[in-house]
Every structure is written in C-alpha cells, then in structure tokens.
Amino acid sequence: MKLSRPVSWFLLAFGVWSWVIWITFVKNLVADGSGLAFDDGRPTAYFWVHLLLAVVSFVLGTVVGAIGLRGLRALRRTS
C-alpha cells in the first residue's frame, strides 16, 4: 500500500504529538500532590491505570509515527 505525502506527514505528526502529550502527562502524574496518584508514597490504582494508558499510547504513537516515516521515505525513493 502506498501512502500519500499528506497522510504520511499526518501519521508522523500524530506519533510525535502522542509522545509529547503523554510524556507531559506522565511527568505530571509522577509529581501529583493531590493524593490521587500516591497514597503515603505508594502508587494507587489511579496511578497504575494511567501509567498503563500512557505506555499503550507511547507504543501506538511509535507505531503510527513509524508508519508515517516509512511512507515519507518510500515517497522520497520513488520521486
């Protein structure tokens, strides 16, 4: 399957965006002072669920971004 240039750029941008957003979220999650993420210094269920969401988003963002990058490289080779 051949991806168009706009679709490839969109996928790459989505992958980068996903990493930027979720890294920021994880930093804020670890620094949480409200008591949601940590109870007496121990991680809560809220922490583990949101960390799992972040890890899954990192993986999906990486895969989607890699597909976009491969699409751009394939377009460069053919033009």
XYZ file of C-alpha atoms in Angstrom:
79
model
C 0.000 0.000 0.000
C 1.295 3.459 -0.863
C 0.556 6.407 1.420
C 0.180 9.928 0.131
C 2.510 12.660 1.356
C -0.186 14.413 3.473
C -1.250 11.149 5.104
C 2.354 10.208 5.842
C 3.019 13.612 7.427
C -0.191 13.361 9.438
C 0.771 9.939 10.805
C 4.275 11.122 11.681
C 2.904 14.257 13.361
C 0.382 12.155 15.290
C 3.180 9.928 16.581
C 5.264 12.891 17.722
C 2.204 14.584 19.258
C 1.351 11.427 21.163
C 4.837 11.282 22.696
C 4.842 14.973 23.643
C 1.411 14.840 25.282
C 1.933 11.587 27.177
C 5.443 12.464 28.404
C 3.969 15.655 29.844
C 1.131 13.672 31.395
C 3.470 11.123 32.994
C 5.647 13.914 34.421
C 2.545 15.492 35.952
C 1.323 12.115 37.197
C 4.599 11.403 38.993
C 4.644 14.896 40.503
C 0.998 14.638 41.645
C 0.462 16.192 45.045
C -3.309 15.826 45.239
C -3.245 12.282 46.595
C -4.785 10.667 43.532
C -1.601 9.040 42.238
C 0.113 8.298 45.538
C -1.163 7.382 48.988
C 1.526 7.681 51.669
C 4.185 7.398 48.977
C 2.702 4.227 47.454
C 1.226 4.258 43.937
C -2.557 3.984 43.805
C -4.763 2.197 41.281
C -5.283 5.577 39.602
C -1.521 5.810 39.055
C -1.215 2.295 37.598
C -4.203 2.676 35.268
C -2.964 5.992 33.915
C 0.591 4.737 33.589
C -0.733 1.787 31.567
C -2.689 4.196 29.348
C 0.476 6.216 28.806
C 2.561 3.154 27.928
C -0.050 1.936 25.437
C -0.198 5.424 23.921
C 3.612 5.507 23.647
C 3.560 2.194 21.779
C 0.703 3.209 19.472
C 2.250 6.633 18.845
C 5.551 4.979 17.968
C 3.894 2.517 15.573
C 1.772 5.179 13.877
C 4.729 7.563 13.624
C 6.927 4.807 12.178
C 4.288 4.054 9.519
C 4.237 7.739 8.591
C 8.035 7.873 8.449
C 8.162 4.776 6.254
C 5.556 6.347 3.975
C 7.659 9.503 3.612
C 10.820 7.508 2.924
C 9.018 5.443 0.286
C 7.781 8.627 -1.407
C 11.304 10.063 -1.421
C 12.684 6.917 -3.089
C 10.056 6.963 -5.843
C 10.270 10.676 -6.700
